[in-house]
Short mmCIF file of C-alpha atoms and ligand atoms in Angstrom, two decimals:
data_model
loop_
_atom_site.label_atom_id
_atom_site.label_comp_id
_atom_site.label_asym_id
_atom_site.label_seq_id
_atom_site.Cartn_x
_atom_site.Cartn_y
_atom_site.Cartn_z
CA MET A 1 0.00 0.00 0.00
CA GLN A 2 1.21 3.51 -0.85
CA VAL A 3 0.65 6.41 1.55
CA PRO A 4 2.22 9.59 0.16
CA TYR A 5 3.22 12.24 2.69
CA PHE A 6 0.52 14.50 1.27
CA ALA A 7 -2.25 14.26 -1.33
CA THR A 8 -4.75 16.96 -2.27
CA GLY A 9 -7.73 14.63 -2.65
CA ASP A 10 -10.54 15.34 -5.09
CA LEU A 11 -10.55 18.92 -6.41
CA GLN A 12 -13.48 18.80 -8.85
CA GLU A 13 -15.35 21.64 -7.11
CA GLU A 14 -12.18 23.76 -7.14
CA LEU A 15 -11.74 22.96 -10.85
CA ASP A 16 -15.29 24.14 -11.57
CA ALA A 17 -14.71 27.33 -9.58
CA VAL A 18 -11.50 28.09 -11.51
CA ALA A 19 -13.27 27.40 -14.81
CA GLU A 20 -15.93 29.93 -13.84
CA VAL A 21 -13.28 32.59 -13.15
CA LEU A 22 -11.52 31.87 -16.43
CA SER A 23 -14.78 32.22 -18.37
CA SER A 24 -15.61 35.46 -16.56
CA GLY A 25 -12.60 37.15 -18.17
CA TRP A 26 -11.44 38.67 -14.83
CA LEU A 27 -8.35 36.70 -13.78
CA THR A 28 -6.53 38.99 -11.36
CA THR A 29 -7.63 40.27 -7.95
CA GLY A 30 -11.35 41.03 -7.92
CA PRO A 31 -14.66 39.89 -6.44
CA LYS A 32 -13.47 36.35 -5.49
CA ALA A 33 -10.56 37.70 -3.45
CA ALA A 34 -12.84 40.26 -1.79
CA THR A 35 -15.34 37.55 -0.81
CA LEU A 36 -12.61 35.30 0.56
CA GLU A 37 -11.30 38.21 2.66
CA ARG A 38 -14.75 38.90 4.09
CA LEU A 39 -15.40 35.25 4.98
CA PHE A 40 -11.93 34.70 6.40
CA ALA A 41 -12.12 37.79 8.63
CA GLY A 42 -15.45 36.47 9.91
CA ALA A 43 -14.00 33.03 10.71
CA CYS A 44 -11.11 34.67 12.60
CA GLN A 45 -13.45 37.14 14.34
CA ALA A 46 -11.15 39.92 13.13
CA ASP A 47 -11.82 43.30 11.54
CA HIS A 48 -9.49 43.00 8.56
CA ALA A 49 -8.28 40.19 6.30
CA LEU A 50 -6.03 40.90 3.31
CA ALA A 51 -5.59 38.19 0.68
CA VAL A 52 -2.02 37.94 -0.60
CA ASN A 53 0.01 35.56 -2.75
CA SER A 54 1.83 33.80 0.13
CA CYS A 55 2.17 33.65 3.89
CA THR A 56 5.71 34.95 3.42
CA ALA A 57 4.23 38.05 1.74
CA ALA A 58 1.79 38.46 4.65
CA LEU A 59 4.64 38.22 7.18
CA HIS A 60 6.67 40.77 5.19
CA LEU A 61 3.73 43.18 4.98
CA ALA A 62 3.04 42.73 8.71
CA ILE A 63 6.57 43.48 9.85
CA GLU A 64 6.86 46.41 7.43
CA ALA A 65 3.54 47.88 8.52
CA LEU A 66 4.59 47.63 12.17
CA GLY A 67 7.49 49.95 11.28
CA ILE A 68 10.19 47.43 12.22
CA GLY A 69 13.54 48.19 10.60
CA PRO A 70 17.32 48.44 11.01
CA GLY A 71 18.42 48.31 14.66
CA ASP A 72 15.29 46.46 15.78
CA ARG A 73 15.47 42.98 17.27
CA VAL A 74 12.79 40.41 16.46
CA VAL A 75 12.53 37.09 18.33
CA VAL A 76 11.92 34.01 16.13
CA PRO A 77 11.82 30.33 17.19
CA THR A 78 14.41 28.01 15.68
CA MET A 79 11.87 25.24 14.94
CA THR A 80 10.23 26.82 11.91
CA PHE A 81 10.39 27.28 8.17
CA GLY A 82 12.84 29.93 6.93
CA ALA A 83 10.05 32.34 5.96
CA SER A 84 9.46 33.26 9.63
CA ALA A 85 13.01 34.63 9.92
CA GLU A 86 13.83 35.85 6.41
CA VAL A 87 11.18 38.58 6.57
CA VAL A 88 13.07 40.07 9.54
CA ARG A 89 16.08 40.45 7.23
CA TYR A 90 13.88 41.87 4.42
CA VAL A 91 13.32 44.98 6.59
CA GLY A 92 16.94 45.09 7.79
CA ALA A 93 16.15 44.10 11.39
CA THR A 94 18.00 41.47 13.44
CA PRO A 95 16.45 38.06 14.14
CA ILE A 96 17.03 36.72 17.65
CA ILE A 97 16.68 32.95 17.16
CA VAL A 98 15.51 31.15 20.31
CA ASP A 99 14.93 27.59 21.49
CA VAL A 100 11.41 26.15 21.85
CA GLU A 101 9.48 24.32 24.55
CA PRO A 102 10.14 20.57 24.53
CA GLY A 103 7.17 18.46 23.43
CA THR A 104 5.17 21.26 21.79
CA ASN A 105 7.97 23.06 19.90
CA LEU A 106 6.27 26.35 20.79
CA LEU A 107 7.80 29.69 21.75
CA THR A 108 6.34 30.44 25.19
CA ARG A 109 6.21 33.43 27.51
CA ASP A 110 9.17 32.13 29.54
CA ILE A 111 11.37 31.66 26.48
CA LEU A 112 10.54 35.19 25.32
CA ALA A 113 11.25 36.60 28.79
CA ASP A 114 14.67 34.87 28.75
CA ALA A 115 15.40 36.49 25.36
CA VAL A 116 14.49 39.91 26.75
CA ALA A 117 16.78 39.30 29.75
CA ALA A 118 19.64 38.24 27.48
CA HIS A 119 19.30 40.79 24.65
CA GLY A 120 17.48 43.83 26.02
CA ALA A 121 14.77 45.64 24.10
CA ILE A 122 12.85 43.49 21.63
CA ALA A 123 10.64 45.20 19.03
CA ALA A 124 8.57 42.20 18.00
CA CYS A 125 8.17 38.49 18.43
CA ILE A 126 7.10 36.09 15.66
CA ILE A 127 5.46 33.04 17.17
CA VAL A 128 4.77 29.91 15.12
CA HIS A 129 1.72 27.77 15.89
CA TYR A 130 3.84 24.68 15.28
CA GLY A 131 1.84 21.87 13.72
CA GLY A 132 -1.40 23.76 14.38
CA GLN A 133 -1.13 24.14 18.17
CA THR A 134 -1.32 27.54 19.88
CA PRO A 135 0.62 28.60 23.00
CA ARG A 136 -1.12 30.07 26.06
CA MET A 137 -1.95 33.67 25.11
CA LEU A 138 -3.73 35.18 28.15
CA GLY A 139 -3.25 35.17 31.92
CA GLU A 140 -0.03 35.38 33.89
CA ASP A 141 1.94 32.95 31.71
CA GLY A 142 0.33 34.06 28.46
CA ILE A 143 2.68 35.28 25.75
CA LEU A 144 0.23 37.95 24.60
CA THR A 145 -0.03 39.28 28.16
CA TYR A 146 3.76 39.48 28.35
CA CYS A 147 4.05 41.23 24.95
CA ARG A 148 1.48 43.82 26.00
CA GLU A 149 3.32 44.47 29.31
CA GLN A 150 6.66 44.86 27.52
CA GLY A 151 5.45 46.78 24.45
CA ILE A 152 6.54 43.92 22.15
CA ARG A 153 4.50 43.56 18.93
CA LEU A 154 3.22 40.02 18.48
CA ILE A 155 3.19 38.59 14.95
CA GLU A 156 1.63 35.13 14.60
CA ASP A 157 3.02 32.89 11.88
CA ALA A 158 -0.23 30.97 11.57
CA ALA A 159 0.84 29.01 8.47
CA HIS A 160 -0.24 25.77 10.21
CA ALA A 161 -3.19 27.16 12.11
CA PHE A 162 -6.39 27.48 10.11
CA PRO A 163 -8.76 26.80 11.65
CA ALA A 164 -7.32 26.81 15.18
CA ARG A 165 -7.91 28.61 18.44
CA SER A 166 -6.15 29.48 21.65
CA ASP A 167 -7.40 30.41 25.12
CA ALA A 168 -8.00 33.88 23.63
CA GLY A 169 -10.29 32.71 20.80
CA PRO A 170 -9.78 31.95 17.10
CA VAL A 171 -6.26 32.58 15.81
CA GLY A 172 -6.29 36.10 14.41
CA SER A 173 -8.93 37.43 16.80
CA VAL A 174 -6.39 38.93 19.27
CA GLY A 175 -2.77 40.00 19.03
CA ASP A 176 -1.34 42.45 16.53
CA VAL A 177 -1.42 40.42 13.33
CA ALA A 178 -1.70 36.80 12.18
CA CYS A 179 -0.41 35.44 8.85
CA PHE A 180 -1.87 32.30 7.26
CA SER A 181 -0.57 30.14 4.41
CA PHE A 182 -2.58 28.61 1.57
CA TYR A 183 0.42 26.80 0.09
CA ALA A 184 -0.43 23.55 -1.71
CA ASN A 185 0.00 21.24 1.29
CA LYS A 186 -1.33 23.50 4.06
CA THR A 187 -4.66 22.99 5.87
CA MET A 188 -6.50 24.84 3.10
CA THR A 189 -4.98 25.89 -0.18
CA THR A 190 -5.23 28.33 -3.05
CA GLY A 191 -2.25 26.67 -4.81
CA GLU A 192 -0.09 29.52 -3.57
CA GLY A 193 -1.52 32.18 -1.30
CA GLY A 194 -1.84 33.65 2.14
CA MET A 195 -3.90 35.94 4.36
CA LEU A 196 -2.97 38.77 6.71
CA VAL A 197 -5.49 39.16 9.54
CA THR A 198 -5.54 42.05 12.02
CA ASN A 199 -7.74 44.27 14.17
CA ASP A 200 -5.26 47.14 13.84
CA GLU A 201 -6.76 49.77 11.53
CA ASP A 202 -3.44 51.49 10.77
CA LEU A 203 -1.60 48.24 10.15
CA ALA A 204 -4.33 47.09 7.76
CA ALA A 205 -4.27 50.41 5.89
CA ARG A 206 -0.49 50.33 5.44
CA ALA A 207 -0.43 46.65 4.41
CA ARG A 208 -3.24 47.27 1.89
CA ILE A 209 -1.19 49.99 0.22
CA MET A 210 2.09 48.06 0.28
CA ARG A 211 0.42 44.90 -1.04
CA LEU A 212 -0.05 46.58 -4.43
CA HIS A 213 2.86 48.82 -5.47
CA GLY A 214 2.20 51.48 -2.83
CA ILE A 215 -0.96 52.57 -4.63
CA ASP A 216 -3.29 54.42 -2.30
CA ARG A 217 -6.48 52.95 -3.66
CA ASP A 218 -8.65 54.26 -0.84
CA VAL A 219 -7.65 57.79 -1.80
CA TRP A 220 -8.28 57.00 -5.46
CA GLU A 221 -11.68 55.53 -4.68
CA ARG A 222 -12.65 58.72 -2.89
CA PHE A 223 -12.66 60.43 -6.31
CA GLY A 224 -15.42 58.07 -7.37
CA LYS A 225 -15.67 55.37 -9.97
CA ASP A 226 -16.04 57.86 -12.83
CA VAL A 227 -12.33 58.63 -12.54
CA ALA A 228 -10.31 56.74 -15.15
CA SER A 229 -8.32 53.77 -13.89
CA TRP A 230 -5.03 55.40 -14.98
CA GLN A 231 -5.59 58.03 -12.32
CA TYR A 232 -3.82 56.57 -9.33
CA ASP A 233 -1.17 57.78 -6.94
CA MET A 234 1.77 55.93 -5.38
CA VAL A 235 2.70 56.88 -1.85
CA ALA A 236 5.46 54.30 -1.21
CA PRO A 237 7.64 51.80 -3.10
CA GLY A 238 5.27 48.91 -2.45
CA PHE A 239 5.33 45.23 -3.35
CA LYS A 240 3.35 42.97 -5.71
CA TYR A 241 1.62 40.63 -3.27
CA ASN A 242 -2.06 40.58 -4.33
CA MET A 243 -3.99 37.29 -4.68
CA PRO A 244 -5.48 36.67 -8.16
CA ASP A 245 -9.14 35.62 -8.41
CA VAL A 246 -8.04 32.34 -10.06
CA ASN A 247 -6.48 31.42 -6.72
CA ALA A 248 -9.18 33.02 -4.58
CA ALA A 249 -11.80 30.86 -6.34
CA ILE A 250 -9.93 27.74 -5.16
CA GLY A 251 -9.73 29.32 -1.72
CA LEU A 252 -13.49 29.92 -1.51
CA VAL A 253 -14.20 26.23 -2.07
CA GLN A 254 -11.44 25.17 0.34
CA PHE A 255 -12.65 27.65 2.96
CA GLU A 256 -16.05 25.95 2.99
CA ARG A 257 -14.35 22.56 3.40
CA ALA A 258 -11.78 23.69 6.00
CA ARG A 259 -13.76 22.83 9.13
CA GLY A 260 -14.49 19.34 7.85
CA PHE A 261 -10.83 18.92 6.88
CA ARG A 262 -9.80 19.82 10.45
CA VAL A 263 -12.15 17.25 11.96
CA ALA A 264 -10.81 14.60 9.57
CA ARG A 265 -7.22 15.40 10.57
CA GLN A 266 -8.14 15.29 14.27
CA ARG A 267 -9.57 11.79 13.78
CA ILE A 268 -6.35 10.64 12.12
CA ALA A 269 -4.26 12.21 14.90
CA GLU A 270 -6.35 10.49 17.57
CA ARG A 271 -5.99 7.15 15.81
CA TYR A 272 -2.20 7.63 15.72
CA LEU A 273 -2.17 8.73 19.38
CA ASP A 274 -4.12 5.63 20.45
CA SER A 275 -2.27 3.09 18.37
CA LEU A 276 1.31 4.32 18.86
CA ALA A 277 1.05 5.21 22.56
CA ASP A 278 2.72 2.03 23.80
CA LEU A 279 5.93 2.41 21.75
CA PRO A 280 8.67 3.12 24.29
CA GLU A 281 11.18 4.57 21.81
CA VAL A 282 8.83 7.21 20.39
CA SER A 283 7.47 10.52 21.69
CA LEU A 284 4.11 11.48 20.23
CA PRO A 285 3.10 15.14 19.81
CA HIS A 286 2.35 16.69 23.17
CA THR A 287 -0.85 18.75 23.26
CA GLU A 288 -1.70 21.28 25.92
CA ILE A 289 -4.90 22.54 24.31
CA PRO A 290 -8.16 20.64 23.70
CA HIS A 291 -7.94 18.54 20.55
CA ASP A 292 -10.68 20.54 18.83
CA TRP A 293 -8.71 23.81 19.15
CA HIS A 294 -5.79 22.22 17.28
CA ALA A 295 -5.47 22.47 13.48
CA TRP A 296 -3.50 19.18 13.34
CA HIS A 297 -1.48 20.28 10.30
CA LEU A 298 1.43 18.02 11.31
CA PHE A 299 1.83 14.80 13.21
CA PRO A 300 5.49 14.91 14.25
CA ILE A 301 6.91 11.99 16.22
CA VAL A 302 10.35 11.91 17.83
CA LEU A 303 12.50 8.75 17.95
CA HIS A 304 14.50 8.50 21.15
CA PRO A 305 18.29 8.04 21.02
CA ALA A 306 17.68 4.52 22.39
CA ALA A 307 15.45 3.58 19.43
CA ALA A 308 16.56 0.59 17.34
CA ILE A 309 17.22 2.77 14.30
CA SER A 310 18.10 6.39 13.55
CA ARG A 311 15.62 8.94 12.22
CA ASP A 312 17.25 8.94 8.78
CA ARG A 313 17.07 5.15 8.63
CA ALA A 314 13.42 5.19 9.78
CA ILE A 315 12.55 7.56 6.91
CA GLU A 316 14.20 5.20 4.40
CA ASP A 317 12.58 2.09 5.86
CA LEU A 318 9.14 3.71 5.94
CA SER A 319 9.61 4.80 2.35
CA ALA A 320 10.43 1.18 1.43
CA ARG A 321 7.04 0.25 2.91
CA GLY A 322 5.30 2.91 0.83
CA VAL A 323 4.96 5.52 3.60
CA GLY A 324 6.01 9.08 2.81
CA THR A 325 7.26 11.25 5.68
CA SER A 326 8.78 14.68 6.16
CA VAL A 327 10.88 16.52 8.76
CA HIS A 328 9.74 19.65 10.62
CA TYR A 329 12.24 21.10 10.90
CA ARG A 330 15.94 21.20 10.42
CA PRO A 331 16.17 24.11 12.88
CA LEU A 332 17.16 27.58 11.68
CA HIS A 333 20.32 27.58 13.81
CA ARG A 334 21.53 24.69 11.62
CA MET A 335 20.93 26.60 8.37
CA THR A 336 24.14 28.08 6.93
CA TYR A 337 22.88 31.65 6.58
CA TYR A 338 21.48 32.01 10.12
CA ARG A 339 24.28 29.99 11.73
CA ASP A 340 27.01 32.06 10.09
CA THR A 341 25.52 35.56 10.19
CA LEU A 342 24.23 35.23 13.77
CA ASN A 343 27.06 33.01 15.12
CA LEU A 344 24.69 30.35 16.37
CA THR A 345 25.89 27.13 18.00
CA PRO A 346 23.74 24.05 18.76
CA ASP A 347 24.43 24.09 22.52
CA VAL A 348 22.16 27.14 22.89
CA PHE A 349 19.20 25.13 21.53
CA PRO A 350 19.08 21.91 23.59
CA ASN A 351 15.34 21.29 23.16
CA ALA A 352 15.30 21.84 19.39
CA GLU A 353 18.47 19.75 19.05
CA ALA A 354 16.91 16.80 20.87
CA THR A 355 13.81 17.04 18.69
CA TRP A 356 15.72 17.54 15.45
CA ARG A 357 17.82 14.40 15.93
CA GLY A 358 14.74 12.18 16.13
CA CYS A 359 11.84 13.98 14.45
CA LEU A 360 9.82 12.86 11.48
CA SER A 361 6.29 13.82 10.48
CA LEU A 362 3.72 11.18 9.56
CA PRO A 363 1.09 11.71 6.82
CA ILE A 364 -2.05 13.51 8.05
CA TYR A 365 -4.55 14.82 5.48
CA PRO A 366 -8.30 14.48 5.00
CA SER A 367 -8.25 12.19 1.97
CA MET A 368 -6.35 9.45 3.90
CA THR A 369 -8.38 6.29 4.37
CA VAL A 370 -8.52 4.39 7.68
CA ALA A 371 -6.63 1.58 5.94
CA GLN A 372 -3.86 4.03 5.02
CA VAL A 373 -3.65 5.33 8.60
CA ASP A 374 -3.42 1.75 9.85
CA HIS A 375 -0.73 0.97 7.27
CA VAL A 376 1.32 3.91 8.60
CA VAL A 377 0.86 2.61 12.16
CA SER A 378 1.89 -0.96 11.34
CA SER A 379 4.82 0.33 9.26
CA VAL A 380 6.11 2.51 12.11
CA ARG A 381 5.82 -0.44 14.50
CA ALA A 382 7.54 -2.72 12.01
CA VAL A 383 10.51 -0.50 11.20
CA LEU A 384 11.22 0.07 14.88
CA ASN A 385 11.20 -3.66 15.55
CA ASP A 386 12.12 -5.47 12.33
CA GLY A 387 13.70 -3.00 9.89
CA PRO A 388 12.51 -2.67 6.28
CA ALA A 389 9.96 -4.79 4.49
C1 PLP B 401 4.52 27.16 4.83
C2 PLP B 401 5.07 28.05 5.89
C3 PLP B 401 5.35 29.41 5.66
C4 PLP B 401 5.33 30.02 4.29
O1 PLP B 401 4.13 29.95 3.66
P1 PLP B 401 4.04 30.40 2.12
O2 PLP B 401 2.58 30.57 1.89
O3 PLP B 401 4.64 29.28 1.31
O4 PLP B 401 4.81 31.66 1.98
C5 PLP B 401 5.73 30.21 6.71
N1 PLP B 401 5.87 29.70 7.95
C6 PLP B 401 5.65 28.40 8.22
C7 PLP B 401 5.81 27.91 9.62
C8 PLP B 401 5.26 27.53 7.19
O5 PLP B 401 5.07 26.23 7.45
#
């Protein structure tokens, strides 16, 4: 039996929606993107949602709109994809790469407080809802509480976290700004795409302008629709980050399916949790929030040093049994650019190091059958005991 690491499942409805856009003659940003923004803001219980062409673009717009720049320090967890840190360099600021909490791989209040103690003033913190789980936001040990006390802007890299919630409500409903990904293998997709969500009026206004070449469309629209479309003004050297309607049409169908997708992933996660719980050489993902708050984008397991085989060998042996896996992540402090420019050494990241040595992510997506989930389970059990098929 083959179980790829990810499969999109049936996309007939999405195909029909794209065909409709193509026949309409309006291919770039238009009514589909506007509708997706309105629905997404509603789901996040937020005032503003801006559709863009990637989560990376959303993160860039967020950090730019917050006015972060050269001389500013921005805390980023090491257990993430490069996009979370590269946007800090885009605006000329300095990433402070920090370790994560063992078990959850989250950046918590205490880790942020340690970074403040070690480095002094921090302008912003980018937290990653690793695998779809949120950290505690409110109360004494809440990271949002701490950011508010310290005047630190909180950017949520919510690439794994739609739909998900924290103790403060849906992701995007509190905090300064949350950035979602609609990349092909994320929890909902537009092929490529992303969404910036915020309640901050000024941030939304700036990001809206910078998303499209620095064109102040609100000003232009004040003149009325009878003004020719060549009459626009540019107030900044903006970017080209808008989401075309071709993609937004896919997103509208996926948005309607997203809640069902999440439930399907939760069922798979719970089946894995039940059927792998007795393996002594494996840590399963540790959850501190109720299962139905979790987006379950990833199911990362960690092989202990005492396991019969190494992580790399487990990946090969699983592949020989038809099971695709992935690794989340080779930590940023092990990436040449961040290691060399920030002088990072592994000893500063003991939790991420321990996870990195043993981590692999099992397939978890709505189109998986129960038989496929069970094949993954029996394959994991087999490779840890008997080696390859
Ligand atoms: C996928 C991902 C991104 C980037 O998303 P894009 O839409 O591809 O730009 C950023 N952060 C994390 C944690 C991701 O997994």
